[in-house]
Every structure is written in structure tokens, then in C-alpha cells.
Coordinates of C-alpha atoms (C1' of nucleotides) in Angstrom, one line a residue:
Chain A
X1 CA -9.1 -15.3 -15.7
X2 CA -11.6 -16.3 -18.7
X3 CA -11.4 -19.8 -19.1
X4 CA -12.9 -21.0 -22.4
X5 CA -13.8 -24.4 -20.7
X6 CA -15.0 -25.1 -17.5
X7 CA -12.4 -26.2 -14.5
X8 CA -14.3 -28.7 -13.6
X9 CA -18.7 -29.8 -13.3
X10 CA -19.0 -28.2 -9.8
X11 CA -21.4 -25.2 -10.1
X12 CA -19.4 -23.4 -7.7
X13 CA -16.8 -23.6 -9.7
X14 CA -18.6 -22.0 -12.5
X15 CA -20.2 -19.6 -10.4
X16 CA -16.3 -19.0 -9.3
X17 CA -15.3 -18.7 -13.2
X18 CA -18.3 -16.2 -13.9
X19 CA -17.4 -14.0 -10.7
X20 CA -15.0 -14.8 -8.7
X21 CA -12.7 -11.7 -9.2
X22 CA -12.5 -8.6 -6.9
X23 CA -14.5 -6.7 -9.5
X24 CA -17.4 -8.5 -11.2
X25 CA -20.1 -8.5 -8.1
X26 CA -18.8 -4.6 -7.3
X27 CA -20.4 -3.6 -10.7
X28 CA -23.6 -6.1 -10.2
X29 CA -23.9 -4.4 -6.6
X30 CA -23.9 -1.2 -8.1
X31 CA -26.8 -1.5 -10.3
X32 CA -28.8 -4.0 -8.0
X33 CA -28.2 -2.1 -4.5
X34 CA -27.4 1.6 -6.0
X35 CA -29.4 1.4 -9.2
X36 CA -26.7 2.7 -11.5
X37 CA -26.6 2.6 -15.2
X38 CA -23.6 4.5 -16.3
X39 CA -20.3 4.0 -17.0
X40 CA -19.1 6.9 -15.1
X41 CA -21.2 5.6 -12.3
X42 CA -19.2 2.7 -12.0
X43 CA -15.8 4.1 -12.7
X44 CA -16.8 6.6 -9.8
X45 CA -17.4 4.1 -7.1
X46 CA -15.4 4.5 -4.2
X47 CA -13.3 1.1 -4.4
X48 CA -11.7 2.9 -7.7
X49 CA -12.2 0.9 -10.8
X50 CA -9.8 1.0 -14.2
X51 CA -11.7 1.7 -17.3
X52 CA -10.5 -1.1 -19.3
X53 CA -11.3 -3.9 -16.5
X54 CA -14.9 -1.8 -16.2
X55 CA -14.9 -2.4 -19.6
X56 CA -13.7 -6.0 -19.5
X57 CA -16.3 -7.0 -17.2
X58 CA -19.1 -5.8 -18.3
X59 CA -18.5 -6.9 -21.5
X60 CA -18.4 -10.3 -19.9
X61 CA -21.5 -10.0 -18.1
X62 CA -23.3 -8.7 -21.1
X63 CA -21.5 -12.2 -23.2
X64 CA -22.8 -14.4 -20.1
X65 CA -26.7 -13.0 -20.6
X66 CA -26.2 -11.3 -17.1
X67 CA -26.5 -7.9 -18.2
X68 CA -28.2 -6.2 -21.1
X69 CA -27.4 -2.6 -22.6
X70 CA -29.3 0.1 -24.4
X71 CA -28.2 3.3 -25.9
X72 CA -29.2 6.2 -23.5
X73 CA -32.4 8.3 -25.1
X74 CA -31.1 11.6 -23.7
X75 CA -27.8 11.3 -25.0
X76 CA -26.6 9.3 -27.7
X77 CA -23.1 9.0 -26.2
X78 CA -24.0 7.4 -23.4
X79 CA -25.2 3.8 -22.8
X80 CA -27.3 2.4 -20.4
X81 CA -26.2 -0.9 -18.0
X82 CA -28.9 -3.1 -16.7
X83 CA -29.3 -6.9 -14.7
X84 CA -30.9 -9.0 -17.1
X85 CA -33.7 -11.4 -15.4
X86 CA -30.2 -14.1 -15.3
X87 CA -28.3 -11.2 -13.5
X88 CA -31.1 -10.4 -11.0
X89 CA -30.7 -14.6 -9.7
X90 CA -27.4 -13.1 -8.3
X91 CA -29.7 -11.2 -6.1
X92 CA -29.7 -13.8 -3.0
X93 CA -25.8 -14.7 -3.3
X94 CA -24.9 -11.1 -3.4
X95 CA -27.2 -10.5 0.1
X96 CA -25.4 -13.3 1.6
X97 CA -22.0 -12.1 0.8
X98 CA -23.0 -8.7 1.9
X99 CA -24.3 -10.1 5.4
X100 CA -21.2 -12.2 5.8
X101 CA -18.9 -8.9 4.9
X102 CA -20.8 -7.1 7.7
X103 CA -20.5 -9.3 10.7
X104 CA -16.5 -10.3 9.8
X105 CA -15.8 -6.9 9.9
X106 CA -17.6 -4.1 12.2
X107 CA -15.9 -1.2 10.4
X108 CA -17.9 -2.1 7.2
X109 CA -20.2 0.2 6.9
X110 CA -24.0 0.5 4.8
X111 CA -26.8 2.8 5.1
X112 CA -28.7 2.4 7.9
X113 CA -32.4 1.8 5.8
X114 CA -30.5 -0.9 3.9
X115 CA -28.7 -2.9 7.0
X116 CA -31.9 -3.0 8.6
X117 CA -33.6 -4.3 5.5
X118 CA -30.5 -6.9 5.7
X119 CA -31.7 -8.0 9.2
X120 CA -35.5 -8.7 7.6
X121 CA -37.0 -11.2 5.3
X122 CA -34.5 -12.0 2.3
X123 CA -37.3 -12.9 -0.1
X124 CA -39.0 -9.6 0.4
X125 CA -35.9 -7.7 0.6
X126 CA -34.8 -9.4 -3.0
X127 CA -38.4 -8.5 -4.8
X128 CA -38.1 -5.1 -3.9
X129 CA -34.9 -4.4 -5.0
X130 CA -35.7 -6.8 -8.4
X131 CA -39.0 -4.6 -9.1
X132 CA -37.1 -1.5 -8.5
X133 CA -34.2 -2.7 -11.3
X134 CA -37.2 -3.9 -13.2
X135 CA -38.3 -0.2 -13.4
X136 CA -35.1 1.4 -14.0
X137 CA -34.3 -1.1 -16.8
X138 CA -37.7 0.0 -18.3
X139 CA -36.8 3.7 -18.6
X140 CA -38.4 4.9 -15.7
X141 CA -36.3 6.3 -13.0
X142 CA -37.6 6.8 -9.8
X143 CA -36.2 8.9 -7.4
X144 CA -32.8 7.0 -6.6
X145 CA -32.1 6.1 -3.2
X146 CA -28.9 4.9 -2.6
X147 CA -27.9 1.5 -1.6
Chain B
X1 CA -4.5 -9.2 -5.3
X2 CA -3.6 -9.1 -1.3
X3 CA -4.4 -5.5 -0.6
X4 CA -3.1 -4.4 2.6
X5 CA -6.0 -2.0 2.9
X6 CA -9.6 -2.2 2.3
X7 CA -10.6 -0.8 -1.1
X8 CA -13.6 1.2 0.6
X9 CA -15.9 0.7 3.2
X10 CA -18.2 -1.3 1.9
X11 CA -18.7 -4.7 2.9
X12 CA -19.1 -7.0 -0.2
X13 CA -15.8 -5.3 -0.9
X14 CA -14.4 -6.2 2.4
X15 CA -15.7 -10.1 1.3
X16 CA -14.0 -9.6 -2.4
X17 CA -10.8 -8.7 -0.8
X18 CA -11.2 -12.1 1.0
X19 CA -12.4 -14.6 -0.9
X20 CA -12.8 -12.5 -4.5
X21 CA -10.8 -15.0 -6.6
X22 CA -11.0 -18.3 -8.5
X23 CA -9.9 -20.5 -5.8
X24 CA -10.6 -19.8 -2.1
X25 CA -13.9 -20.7 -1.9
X26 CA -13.2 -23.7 -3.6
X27 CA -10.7 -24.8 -0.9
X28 CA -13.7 -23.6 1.5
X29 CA -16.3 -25.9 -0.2
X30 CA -13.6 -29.0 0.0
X31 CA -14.1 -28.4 3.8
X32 CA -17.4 -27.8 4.5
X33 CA -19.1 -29.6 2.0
X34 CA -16.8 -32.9 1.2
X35 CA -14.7 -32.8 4.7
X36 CA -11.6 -32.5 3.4
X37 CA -8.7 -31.6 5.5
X38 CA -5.2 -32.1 4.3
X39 CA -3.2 -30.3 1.8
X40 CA -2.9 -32.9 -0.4
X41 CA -6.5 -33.8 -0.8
X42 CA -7.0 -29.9 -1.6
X43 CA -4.7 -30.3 -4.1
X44 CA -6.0 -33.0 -5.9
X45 CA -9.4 -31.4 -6.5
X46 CA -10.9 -31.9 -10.0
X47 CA -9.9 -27.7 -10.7
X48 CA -6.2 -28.8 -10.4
X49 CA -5.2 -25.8 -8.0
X50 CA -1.4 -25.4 -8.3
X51 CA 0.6 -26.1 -4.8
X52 CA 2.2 -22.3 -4.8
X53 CA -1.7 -21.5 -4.7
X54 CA -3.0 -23.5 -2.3
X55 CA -0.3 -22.7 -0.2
X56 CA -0.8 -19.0 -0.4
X57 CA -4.3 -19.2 -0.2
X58 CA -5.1 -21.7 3.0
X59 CA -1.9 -18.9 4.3
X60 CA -4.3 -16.1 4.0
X61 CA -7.4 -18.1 5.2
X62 CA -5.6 -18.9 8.2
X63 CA -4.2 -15.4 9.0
X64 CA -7.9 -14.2 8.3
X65 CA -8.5 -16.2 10.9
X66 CA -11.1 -18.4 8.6
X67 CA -9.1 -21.7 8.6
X68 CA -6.9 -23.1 11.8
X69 CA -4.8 -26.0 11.2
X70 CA -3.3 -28.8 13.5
X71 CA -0.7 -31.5 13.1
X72 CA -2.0 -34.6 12.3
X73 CA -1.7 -37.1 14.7
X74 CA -0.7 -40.0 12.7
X75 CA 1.7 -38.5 10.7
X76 CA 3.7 -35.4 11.3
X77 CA 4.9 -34.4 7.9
X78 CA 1.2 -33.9 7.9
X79 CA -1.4 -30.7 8.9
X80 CA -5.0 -31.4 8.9
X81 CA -7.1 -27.9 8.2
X82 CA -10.6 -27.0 9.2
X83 CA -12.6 -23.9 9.0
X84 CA -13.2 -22.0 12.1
X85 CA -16.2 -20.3 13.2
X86 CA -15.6 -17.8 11.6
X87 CA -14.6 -19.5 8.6
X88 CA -18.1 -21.6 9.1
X89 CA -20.2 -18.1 9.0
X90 CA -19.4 -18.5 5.1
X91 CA -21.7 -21.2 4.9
X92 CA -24.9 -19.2 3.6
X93 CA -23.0 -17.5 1.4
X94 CA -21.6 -20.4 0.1
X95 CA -25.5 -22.1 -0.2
X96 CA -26.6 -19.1 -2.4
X97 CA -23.5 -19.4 -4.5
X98 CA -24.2 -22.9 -5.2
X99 CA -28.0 -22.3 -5.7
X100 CA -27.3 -19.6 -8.7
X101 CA -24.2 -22.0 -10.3
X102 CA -26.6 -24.8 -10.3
X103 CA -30.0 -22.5 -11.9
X104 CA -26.9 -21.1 -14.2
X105 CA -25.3 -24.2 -15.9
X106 CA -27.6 -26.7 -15.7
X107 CA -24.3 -29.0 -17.0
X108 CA -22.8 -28.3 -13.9
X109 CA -23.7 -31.7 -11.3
X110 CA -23.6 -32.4 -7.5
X111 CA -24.2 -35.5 -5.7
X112 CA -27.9 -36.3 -6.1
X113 CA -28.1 -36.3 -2.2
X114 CA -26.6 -32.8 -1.7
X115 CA -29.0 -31.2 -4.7
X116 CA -31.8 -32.7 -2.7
X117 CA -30.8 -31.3 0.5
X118 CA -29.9 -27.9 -1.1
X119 CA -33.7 -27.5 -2.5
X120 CA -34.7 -27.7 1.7
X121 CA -34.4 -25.7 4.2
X122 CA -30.9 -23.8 4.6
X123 CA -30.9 -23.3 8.2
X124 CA -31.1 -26.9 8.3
X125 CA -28.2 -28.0 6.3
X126 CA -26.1 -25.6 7.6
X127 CA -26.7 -26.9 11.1
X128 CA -25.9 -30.0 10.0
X129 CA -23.1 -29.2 8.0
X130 CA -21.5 -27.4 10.6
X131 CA -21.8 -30.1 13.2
X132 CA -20.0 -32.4 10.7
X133 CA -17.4 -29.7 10.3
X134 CA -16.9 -29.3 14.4
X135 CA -16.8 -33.5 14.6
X136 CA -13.9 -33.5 12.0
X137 CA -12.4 -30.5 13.6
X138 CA -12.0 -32.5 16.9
X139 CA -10.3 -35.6 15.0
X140 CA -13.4 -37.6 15.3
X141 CA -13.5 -38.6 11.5
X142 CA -16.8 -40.3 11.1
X143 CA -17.4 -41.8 7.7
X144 CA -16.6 -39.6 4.8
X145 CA -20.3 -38.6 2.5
X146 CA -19.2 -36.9 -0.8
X147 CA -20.7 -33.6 -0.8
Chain C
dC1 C1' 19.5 -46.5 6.3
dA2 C1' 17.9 -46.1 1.4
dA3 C1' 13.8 -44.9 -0.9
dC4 C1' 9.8 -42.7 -0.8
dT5 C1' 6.1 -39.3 0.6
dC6 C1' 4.3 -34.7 2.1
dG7 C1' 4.0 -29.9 2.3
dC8 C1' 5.7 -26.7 0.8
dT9 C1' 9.4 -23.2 -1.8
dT10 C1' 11.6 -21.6 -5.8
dG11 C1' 12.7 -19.8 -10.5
dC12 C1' 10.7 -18.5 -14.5
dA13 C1' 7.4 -17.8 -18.3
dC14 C1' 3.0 -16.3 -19.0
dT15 C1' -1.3 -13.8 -17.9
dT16 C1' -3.8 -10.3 -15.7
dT17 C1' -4.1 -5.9 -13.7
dG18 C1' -4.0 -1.1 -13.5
dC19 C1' -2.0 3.5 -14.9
dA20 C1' -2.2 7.1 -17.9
dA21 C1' -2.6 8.8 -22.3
dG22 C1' -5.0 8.7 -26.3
dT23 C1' -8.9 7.6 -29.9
dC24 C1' -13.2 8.3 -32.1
dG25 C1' -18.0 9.0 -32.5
dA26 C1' -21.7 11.8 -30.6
dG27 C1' -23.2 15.9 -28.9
dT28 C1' -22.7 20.9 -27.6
dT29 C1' -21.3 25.6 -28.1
dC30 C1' -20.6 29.9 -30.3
Chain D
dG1 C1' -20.2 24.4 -39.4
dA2 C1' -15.7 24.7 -36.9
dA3 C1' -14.0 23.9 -32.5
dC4 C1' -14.6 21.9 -28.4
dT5 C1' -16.3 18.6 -24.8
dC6 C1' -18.0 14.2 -23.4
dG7 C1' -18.3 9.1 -23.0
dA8 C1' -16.9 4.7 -23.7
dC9 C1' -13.6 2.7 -24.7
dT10 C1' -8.4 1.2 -26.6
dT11 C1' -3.5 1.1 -26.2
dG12 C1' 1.3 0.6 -24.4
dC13 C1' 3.7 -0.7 -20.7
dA14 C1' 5.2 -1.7 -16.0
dA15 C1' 3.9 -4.2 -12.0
dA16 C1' 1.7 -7.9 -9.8
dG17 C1' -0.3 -12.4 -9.9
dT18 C1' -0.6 -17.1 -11.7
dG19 C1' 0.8 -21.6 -12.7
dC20 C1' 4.3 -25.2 -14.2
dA21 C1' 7.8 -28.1 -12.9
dA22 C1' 11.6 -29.1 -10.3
dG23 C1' 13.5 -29.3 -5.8
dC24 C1' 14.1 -29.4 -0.5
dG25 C1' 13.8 -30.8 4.4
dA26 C1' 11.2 -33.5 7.6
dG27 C1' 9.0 -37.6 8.4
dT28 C1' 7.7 -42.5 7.2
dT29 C1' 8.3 -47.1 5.4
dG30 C1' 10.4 -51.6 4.8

DNA sequence: CAACTCGCTTGCACTTTGCAAGTCGAGTTC
DNA sequence: GAACTCGACTTGCAAAGTGCAAGCGAGTTG
């Protein structure tokens, strides 16, 4: 599922060759919509995640310019997941998707403060989110809220 | 990657389960955005889908209730496909997708027409995308446009 | 009616996925 | 500082998915 060339000049396609796996936008959705950082984090998502494909994909996020890393200042063992500026473009895709999800099927469920941010302005919804990822990936961590 | 039950709760999940693959919302953007109907034309695609695929996939589109299909008239070896509403309610989704391939790979070309259209307003080509989509739907097949 | 087309199906080799155990460097504990 | 724990992976392997290429039944063509 990695081509080394592209299938074709469609940027769906290539959109489709970056993402298009049941994995890839799970992890982005975690840092953009959760605000996680951790490996662990991701592993512990509810959908259930094997290490080596977490570790596959991130890799390939961090190779596409998507995602950035940094070791983690209170514990050396640890590293530290971000959305690079590139990865944060996923932003309006990923809402879509997530609206789309919602309405095909009712027993889909999100926090109530985030589906009612869904049924507001995008834009606004987006630079919110993107200055809150902004922060984390600066070192400061607010008080998370879950996505 | 046809799990018979939902991962977790969570709706992007839900949509990954769908459509969270290299191919199905190719065969999604040869309906809505270039009109395409019948199995061959799917399969001649510039991606080069294989038939076991396409069959397996326009299956699953149809029994998500996304894609209906009807015999076509003129000749009955043939079936012509179309997306439903439901199947049509990908549209934004598909619009956003687009957008970020496009900003990603700036290699990656469409039509000149359809980039121009994509930089305006979405409700708007939707609308007008989907009223193409019912036309051809309804066997009025009014002269192809390359999306 | 023979030859061809269309939408699949099939067998099989290859690739990807995912489980579970393990590795190794970093950090902690006593 | 030895022993242990933690975190991010790596590894072997079985299962599942992918994709090639050939083939089949129904329908069309001349």
C-alpha cells in the first residue's frame, strides 16, 4: 500500500495513496481532534491499533512532511507526535469525512461540545482546533479537552 | 478489510470502514465527477483497478446502500451504476479531498474547468454536480464534460 | 450460428495486516 | 550501580487482502 510512483495525475488519487487506508486519518484525528502526542495514546485508541502499523504510519506521515516529532523533555524515552503546518491542511477533509460518518450512521457517536461545533462555521471550527495543535506542538499543553 | 463490525464508535471510523482504501472513492469520483456509469469504463480508469476489485468494491457500495445499479437499456450484458443519495452526501467530503491532493502535489492536474470551479463556492458545485448525477441516473445522458 | 464482447469469477502468487513475543535504549528504584 | 520498568519499536508468522491473467455464461453482431 506504498506506491513508489503515483497511480496516476489525479490528486485524489494521491490524496488516496497518502491516506487512503483504515488507519492513517485515525492517528491524524487523534492529534488534531484529541490533541494526543504519544505513542501509547494512539495504540490506546478505542478502534485498537497494532504497534508495528502505528509505527508504519507514522513513519510515513513524518516521510510525507505531514507530521513532525521531537523527543519528549520530561522523559527521554518518550517522543512527541505533532501535525506539521502540511498535516494541519488535512484539517477541512477530515471535518467533512467526520460529518459524512455522522449522518450515514446515527449510532456514531462524538461529544456533544464537538458535534455542535460540527454544525457551525468550518473555517472557525478549523482555526481553533489548528491554534490549539499550534500550542501543543509548541510545548505548551493546555488543559486537554477531548475531541 | 470488510469488518463485520464497527471498529468503535466513532464516526470517521465508521467512514474508514467504508471508503478507507485505495480505490472506492476513486470509483465514487468516476461518477460524480466524470459521469461514468458502467463497469467497464470504471475499469479503464488511468489507476488500472483490477476487475476482482471493482467488482468487490461497487458490491460493497451497493450493499451500503451508496451505489444502485440498473440494466442498461440498450444492452443487457450491461449494468449502468449511479450513486444514490446517499452515495451523493459524499460529495463535500470528496471536494475537501480534492482541495488538500491538489495544495499537496502540485504535479497532480485536473481539467482546467473543474480547478476553476473547485476554487468557488462548494455548495454550488455540488448542486450542480448532483443534478448532473440525478439526470444520468434517470437515463437522460446529456453530453459527457470531463471532470 | 460463429465470433466477439461484457461483467464478472477463479486460482494463485504476492503483499499487507495484525498478533504476540521480544529487543534495546532510557529512565527509575532500591 | 545492579536490577527492573517503560516506551517505541522489530520480528516471525499466520491470516487476510490484493492483483494478475485466464476463463465462463449471457448477450450482441454480422
Amino acid at each position: 500500500m506504498s506506491p513508489h510512483e503515483p497511480r496516476s495525475s489525479c490528486p485524489l488519487a494521491y490524496a488516496l495513496d497518502v491516506f487512503g487506508d483504515r488507519w492513517t486519518l485515525l492517528i491524524v484525528r487523534d492529534m488534531l481532534f484529541r490533541g494526543l502526542q504519544r505513542f501509547s495514546e494512539f495504540a490506546a485508541s478505542p478502534e485498537g491499533i497494532a504497534s508495528n502499523i502505528l509505527t508504519d504510519r507514522l513513519k510515513r506521515l513524518e516521510d510525507l512532511g505531514l507530521v513532525a516529532r521531537r523527543p519528549d523533555p520530561e522523559d527521554g524515552r518518550r517522543v512527541l507526535y505533532h501535525l506539521t503546518e502540511r498535516g494541519l491542511r488535512l484539517g477541512p477533509a477530515m471535518i467533512e469525512i467526520l460529518r459524512w460518518g455522522l449522518e450515514m450512521d446515527p449510532d456514531t457517536q462524538l461529544p456533544a461540545r464537538f458535534r455542535s461545533m460540527l454544525g457551525g462555521d468550518t473555517t472557525a471550527l478549523l482555526a481553533e482546533l489548528a491554534k490549539k495543535h499550534r500550542a501543543l506542538a509548541d510545548g505548551n499543553t493546555p488543559e486537554e479537552a477531548d475531541g
